[in-house]
Amino acid sequence: MQIKDLVANNVQKLWPFQRTVYSPLFCKGGRYFWLNLNGHRILPITLSCILTSACGLMPNKTIKDPMTSSELAKLNLEMGVRYLEMGKLETAKEKLETAYDLDSSNPETHNALAVYYERLKNDEEATDFYQSAIRKAPENYSIKNNYGRFLCERGKHDQGMALLQESLDSAFNQRTWMALTNIGICHELKNDAAKSEDYFRRALQANPEYPPALQAMLKISYNNQQYMSARAFLERFMAVSKHTPETLWFGFQTERALGNRQTADSYKDQLISTFPTSKEALQVKTAISK
């Protein structure tokens, strides 16, 4: 069995319980290992390696890097996206720019760079990369979903809504709850409460465990003084996701409205200790001082 087959078998056993992006093999102590993003040795391969000064040598045969430029670009793209998700923006930039240098034709790299610049609040660069991504892949529903949301959040509701609707209508879109939620957010930004709620509910019909839609319905329920409904949406959110400053704030407000002081205080304490610099932490401190 070849090394790549052994690795594939090990990775298959881990998926979907562990989501890790792997970098190439290295040899130490006579065994092969993969490196994860943090540089820890994992997945020891049951295959001896010859201890030589280069350590990368097999008997009578040199192990060559089998990855093409395109494959290396995809690996760096995957790592860059993962670092984006982790909030490690400097490392994400390094990986995404490497992916771009290796293969500038991949629309997903342009999409990821757009998200990166969006995180930096560099709207000009983000717009350029979103637009180049769409030019390279005009039927890509994921890019349309991201760019549509981006436009809606910047007040370009009609343009954003059109792209989100195209994303929703795509025959290839198997995750329609994302576009539905973003359309709901766009209607919310247009102060159309009825339509926004309708789209959030449709998103939850498509995926009852989608955290952004649950969080949106928590907010709507609280604002409509439907406190038991707000509590129910918060409980559903907590079952599938970690708290955000906003969910803790609405949890505090909801339980206080229901007269449950102890539970309200618990949300307050979590908010202040976990997100001390958030605007919600300031709001809760102001609320309890009144």
Short mmCIF file of C-alpha atoms in Angstrom, two decimals:
data_model
loop_
_atom_site.label_atom_id
_atom_site.label_comp_id
_atom_site.label_asym_id
_atom_site.label_seq_id
_atom_site.Cartn_x
_atom_site.Cartn_y
_atom_site.Cartn_z
CA MET A 1 0.00 0.00 0.00
CA GLN A 2 1.36 3.46 -0.90
CA ILE A 3 1.79 6.30 1.58
CA LYS A 4 -1.04 8.29 0.03
CA ASP A 5 -3.40 5.32 0.45
CA LEU A 6 -2.47 4.94 4.11
CA VAL A 7 -3.02 8.65 4.68
CA ALA A 8 -6.36 8.57 2.88
CA ASN A 9 -7.50 5.70 5.09
CA ASN A 10 -6.51 7.55 8.27
CA VAL A 11 -8.16 10.78 7.16
CA GLN A 12 -11.33 8.91 6.19
CA LYS A 13 -11.55 7.48 9.70
CA LEU A 14 -11.31 10.94 11.24
CA TRP A 15 -13.87 12.63 8.98
CA PRO A 16 -16.27 14.17 9.91
CA PHE A 17 -15.22 14.10 13.55
CA GLN A 18 -12.11 16.19 13.04
CA ARG A 19 -11.76 18.97 10.52
CA THR A 20 -8.07 19.56 9.89
CA VAL A 21 -6.07 20.79 6.94
CA TYR A 22 -2.85 18.85 6.54
CA SER A 23 0.50 19.92 5.21
CA PRO A 24 3.06 17.52 3.66
CA LEU A 25 4.71 14.55 5.32
CA PHE A 26 7.83 14.85 7.37
CA CYS A 27 10.02 12.16 8.85
CA LYS A 28 11.22 11.98 12.43
CA GLY A 29 12.41 9.15 14.61
CA GLY A 30 12.01 6.69 11.78
CA ARG A 31 8.31 7.34 11.20
CA TYR A 32 6.29 9.54 8.86
CA PHE A 33 3.90 12.18 10.19
CA TRP A 34 1.51 14.75 8.82
CA LEU A 35 1.56 18.28 10.23
CA ASN A 36 -1.60 20.07 11.23
CA LEU A 37 -2.04 23.85 11.16
CA ASN A 38 -0.53 24.30 14.61
CA GLY A 39 2.55 22.30 13.73
CA HIS A 40 1.75 19.34 15.99
CA ARG A 41 2.64 15.85 14.80
CA ILE A 42 -0.41 13.76 14.10
CA LEU A 43 -1.48 10.67 12.21
CA PRO A 44 1.71 8.59 12.44
CA ILE A 45 1.84 6.41 9.35
CA THR A 46 2.60 2.74 9.94
CA LEU A 47 5.53 2.75 7.60
CA SER A 48 9.19 2.90 8.50
CA CYS A 49 11.42 5.52 6.96
CA ILE A 50 15.15 5.24 6.63
CA LEU A 51 17.11 7.46 9.00
CA THR A 52 19.50 9.35 6.74
CA SER A 53 20.87 12.84 6.89
CA ALA A 54 18.00 13.98 4.63
CA CYS A 55 15.44 11.82 6.46
CA GLY A 56 13.15 12.12 3.45
CA LEU A 57 14.78 9.22 1.63
CA MET A 58 13.27 5.78 1.15
CA PRO A 59 15.55 2.81 0.33
CA ASN A 60 17.02 3.37 -3.15
CA LYS A 61 14.31 5.95 -3.91
CA THR A 62 13.80 9.64 -3.25
CA ILE A 63 10.29 10.73 -2.23
CA LYS A 64 9.26 13.56 -4.51
CA ASP A 65 6.61 16.14 -3.79
CA PRO A 66 3.65 14.94 -5.87
CA MET A 67 1.79 18.25 -5.65
CA THR A 68 1.42 20.43 -8.72
CA SER A 69 1.23 24.23 -8.55
CA SER A 70 -2.54 23.98 -8.82
CA GLU A 71 -2.71 21.49 -5.95
CA LEU A 72 -0.42 23.63 -3.80
CA ALA A 73 -2.63 26.62 -4.58
CA LYS A 74 -5.72 24.71 -3.43
CA LEU A 75 -3.96 23.60 -0.25
CA ASN A 76 -2.97 27.18 0.57
CA LEU A 77 -6.51 28.33 -0.22
CA GLU A 78 -7.99 25.77 2.17
CA MET A 79 -5.53 26.77 4.88
CA GLY A 80 -6.22 30.46 4.28
CA VAL A 81 -9.97 29.94 4.60
CA ARG A 82 -9.44 27.98 7.79
CA TYR A 83 -7.30 30.75 9.26
CA LEU A 84 -10.00 33.26 8.28
CA GLU A 85 -12.53 31.20 10.23
CA MET A 86 -10.15 31.20 13.21
CA GLY A 87 -9.73 34.98 13.01
CA LYS A 88 -5.98 34.73 12.31
CA LEU A 89 -6.00 37.34 9.59
CA GLU A 90 -2.26 37.83 9.06
CA THR A 91 -1.68 34.12 8.50
CA ALA A 92 -4.82 33.92 6.36
CA LYS A 93 -3.48 36.73 4.17
CA GLU A 94 -0.16 34.92 3.70
CA LYS A 95 -1.83 31.67 2.65
CA LEU A 96 -4.41 33.32 0.39
CA GLU A 97 -1.81 35.46 -1.36
CA THR A 98 0.33 32.37 -1.90
CA ALA A 99 -2.69 30.60 -3.40
CA TYR A 100 -3.30 33.60 -5.65
CA ASP A 101 0.34 33.73 -6.79
CA LEU A 102 0.30 30.01 -7.61
CA ASP A 103 -3.05 30.09 -9.43
CA SER A 104 -4.80 33.41 -9.96
CA SER A 105 -7.50 31.80 -12.12
CA ASN A 106 -9.38 30.13 -9.23
CA PRO A 107 -12.55 32.16 -8.47
CA GLU A 108 -12.72 30.72 -4.95
CA THR A 109 -9.38 32.35 -4.15
CA HIS A 110 -10.79 35.71 -5.29
CA ASN A 111 -13.88 35.05 -3.16
CA ALA A 112 -11.78 34.28 -0.08
CA LEU A 113 -9.61 37.36 -0.60
CA ALA A 114 -12.78 39.44 -0.87
CA VAL A 115 -13.93 38.11 2.51
CA TYR A 116 -10.46 38.81 3.94
CA TYR A 117 -10.54 42.45 2.83
CA GLU A 118 -14.12 42.74 4.03
CA ARG A 119 -12.92 41.70 7.49
CA LEU A 120 -10.33 44.48 7.30
CA LYS A 121 -13.11 46.93 6.35
CA ASN A 122 -11.31 47.60 3.07
CA ASP A 123 -14.45 47.78 0.95
CA GLU A 124 -12.64 48.87 -2.22
CA GLU A 125 -10.38 45.80 -2.33
CA ALA A 126 -13.23 43.53 -1.24
CA THR A 127 -15.44 44.84 -4.05
CA ASP A 128 -12.68 44.31 -6.64
CA PHE A 129 -12.17 40.70 -5.58
CA TYR A 130 -15.90 39.93 -5.38
CA GLN A 131 -16.39 41.32 -8.87
CA SER A 132 -13.42 39.43 -10.32
CA ALA A 133 -14.68 36.24 -8.63
CA ILE A 134 -18.09 36.63 -10.29
CA ARG A 135 -16.51 37.38 -13.67
CA LYS A 136 -14.54 34.14 -13.42
CA ALA A 137 -17.52 32.08 -12.19
CA PRO A 138 -20.79 33.84 -13.10
CA GLU A 139 -22.89 30.83 -12.05
CA ASN A 140 -21.23 30.28 -8.67
CA TYR A 141 -24.04 30.56 -6.11
CA SER A 142 -21.66 30.78 -3.14
CA ILE A 143 -19.88 33.85 -4.51
CA LYS A 144 -23.23 35.48 -5.33
CA ASN A 145 -24.41 34.79 -1.79
CA ASN A 146 -21.32 36.44 -0.28
CA TYR A 147 -21.31 39.44 -2.60
CA GLY A 148 -25.07 39.90 -2.28
CA ARG A 149 -24.80 39.99 1.50
CA PHE A 150 -21.87 42.41 1.25
CA LEU A 151 -23.89 44.80 -0.94
CA CYS A 152 -26.96 44.64 1.30
CA GLU A 153 -24.91 45.47 4.37
CA ARG A 154 -23.61 48.55 2.57
CA GLY A 155 -27.02 49.89 1.65
CA LYS A 156 -27.12 48.59 -1.94
CA HIS A 157 -30.21 46.55 -1.19
CA ASP A 158 -31.59 46.08 -4.71
CA GLN A 159 -28.27 44.92 -6.17
CA GLY A 160 -27.62 42.68 -3.22
CA MET A 161 -31.10 41.20 -3.25
CA ALA A 162 -30.82 40.39 -6.97
CA LEU A 163 -27.60 38.42 -6.41
CA LEU A 164 -29.03 36.65 -3.37
CA GLN A 165 -32.11 35.64 -5.33
CA GLU A 166 -29.90 34.25 -8.11
CA SER A 167 -27.98 32.28 -5.49
CA LEU A 168 -31.22 30.97 -4.01
CA ASP A 169 -32.59 29.96 -7.42
CA SER A 170 -29.45 28.10 -8.50
CA ALA A 171 -30.11 24.43 -9.20
CA PHE A 172 -26.72 23.64 -7.66
CA ASN A 173 -27.42 25.35 -4.35
CA GLN A 174 -27.91 22.64 -1.75
CA ARG A 175 -27.62 25.10 1.15
CA THR A 176 -30.47 27.44 0.39
CA TRP A 177 -30.86 28.44 4.05
CA MET A 178 -27.81 30.69 3.72
CA ALA A 179 -29.26 32.77 0.89
CA LEU A 180 -32.68 32.79 2.59
CA THR A 181 -31.14 34.14 5.80
CA ASN A 182 -29.19 36.81 3.93
CA ILE A 183 -32.32 37.88 2.05
CA GLY A 184 -34.04 38.13 5.42
CA ILE A 185 -31.22 40.33 6.70
CA CYS A 186 -31.50 42.49 3.59
CA HIS A 187 -35.25 42.99 4.20
CA GLU A 188 -34.49 43.76 7.84
CA LEU A 189 -32.05 46.47 6.75
CA LYS A 190 -34.80 47.87 4.54
CA ASN A 191 -37.06 47.98 7.63
CA ASP A 192 -39.43 45.37 6.18
CA ALA A 193 -40.02 43.31 9.32
CA ALA A 194 -42.73 41.05 7.88
CA LYS A 195 -40.66 39.93 4.89
CA SER A 196 -37.51 39.49 6.95
CA GLU A 197 -39.31 37.19 9.40
CA ASP A 198 -40.80 35.21 6.52
CA TYR A 199 -37.35 34.54 5.04
CA PHE A 200 -35.83 33.64 8.40
CA ARG A 201 -38.61 31.11 8.96
CA ARG A 202 -38.09 29.69 5.48
CA ALA A 203 -34.38 29.35 6.26
CA LEU A 204 -35.22 27.38 9.41
CA GLN A 205 -37.57 25.14 7.45
CA ALA A 206 -34.64 24.33 5.15
CA ASN A 207 -32.24 23.89 8.09
CA PRO A 208 -33.76 24.00 11.60
CA GLU A 209 -30.30 24.25 13.18
CA TYR A 210 -28.85 27.19 11.24
CA PRO A 211 -27.48 29.54 13.96
CA PRO A 212 -27.77 32.91 12.13
CA ALA A 213 -31.47 32.30 11.39
CA LEU A 214 -32.12 31.18 14.97
CA GLN A 215 -30.36 34.28 16.28
CA ALA A 216 -32.43 36.50 13.97
CA MET A 217 -35.68 34.93 15.18
CA LEU A 218 -34.57 35.36 18.80
CA LYS A 219 -34.17 39.07 18.16
CA ILE A 220 -37.50 39.37 16.33
CA SER A 221 -39.37 37.47 19.05
CA TYR A 222 -37.91 39.63 21.80
CA ASN A 223 -38.67 42.86 19.94
CA ASN A 224 -42.26 41.65 19.47
CA GLN A 225 -42.45 41.00 23.23
CA GLN A 226 -42.91 37.27 22.55
CA TYR A 227 -40.61 36.32 25.39
CA MET A 228 -41.40 32.60 25.59
CA SER A 229 -40.76 32.33 21.86
CA ALA A 230 -37.51 34.25 22.28
CA ARG A 231 -36.42 31.82 25.02
CA ALA A 232 -37.23 28.86 22.77
CA PHE A 233 -35.17 30.24 19.89
CA LEU A 234 -32.29 30.96 22.27
CA GLU A 235 -32.39 27.39 23.59
CA ARG A 236 -32.32 26.06 20.02
CA PHE A 237 -29.39 28.35 19.25
CA MET A 238 -27.47 27.20 22.33
CA ALA A 239 -27.92 23.56 21.29
CA VAL A 240 -25.98 24.09 18.04
CA SER A 241 -23.68 27.07 18.56
CA LYS A 242 -21.66 29.09 21.05
CA HIS A 243 -23.00 32.31 22.50
CA THR A 244 -22.36 35.64 20.83
CA PRO A 245 -22.54 38.97 22.66
CA GLU A 246 -25.95 39.53 21.06
CA THR A 247 -27.44 36.19 22.14
CA LEU A 248 -26.27 36.76 25.72
CA TRP A 249 -27.73 40.27 25.67
CA PHE A 250 -31.11 39.07 24.43
CA GLY A 251 -30.98 36.14 26.85
CA PHE A 252 -30.47 38.60 29.70
CA GLN A 253 -33.26 40.87 28.48
CA THR A 254 -35.66 37.98 27.85
CA GLU A 255 -35.22 36.38 31.27
CA ARG A 256 -35.45 39.74 32.99
CA ALA A 257 -38.73 40.39 31.16
CA LEU A 258 -40.00 36.97 32.30
CA GLY A 259 -39.03 37.75 35.91
CA ASN A 260 -36.27 35.13 36.13
CA ARG A 261 -33.62 37.18 37.89
CA GLN A 262 -31.21 34.31 38.56
CA THR A 263 -31.10 33.22 34.91
CA ALA A 264 -30.85 36.83 33.77
CA ASP A 265 -27.88 37.37 36.09
CA SER A 266 -26.23 34.26 34.67
CA TYR A 267 -26.45 35.66 31.13
CA LYS A 268 -25.20 39.03 32.39
CA ASP A 269 -22.17 37.48 34.08
CA GLN A 270 -21.31 35.41 30.99
CA LEU A 271 -21.57 38.47 28.79
CA ILE A 272 -19.33 40.63 30.96
CA SER A 273 -16.71 37.92 31.53
CA THR A 274 -16.61 36.48 28.01
CA PHE A 275 -17.04 39.64 25.92
CA PRO A 276 -15.95 42.47 28.25
CA THR A 277 -15.23 44.97 25.47
CA SER A 278 -18.40 44.38 23.45
CA LYS A 279 -21.10 47.01 23.10
CA GLU A 280 -23.55 44.51 24.62
CA ALA A 281 -21.41 44.28 27.77
CA LEU A 282 -21.60 48.06 28.08
CA GLN A 283 -25.36 47.91 27.52
CA VAL A 284 -25.87 45.29 30.22
CA LYS A 285 -23.81 47.30 32.72
CA THR A 286 -25.93 50.35 31.94
CA ALA A 287 -29.14 48.31 32.26
CA ILE A 288 -28.31 46.96 35.73
CA SER A 289 -27.30 50.39 37.01
CA LYS A 290 -30.77 51.76 36.35
#
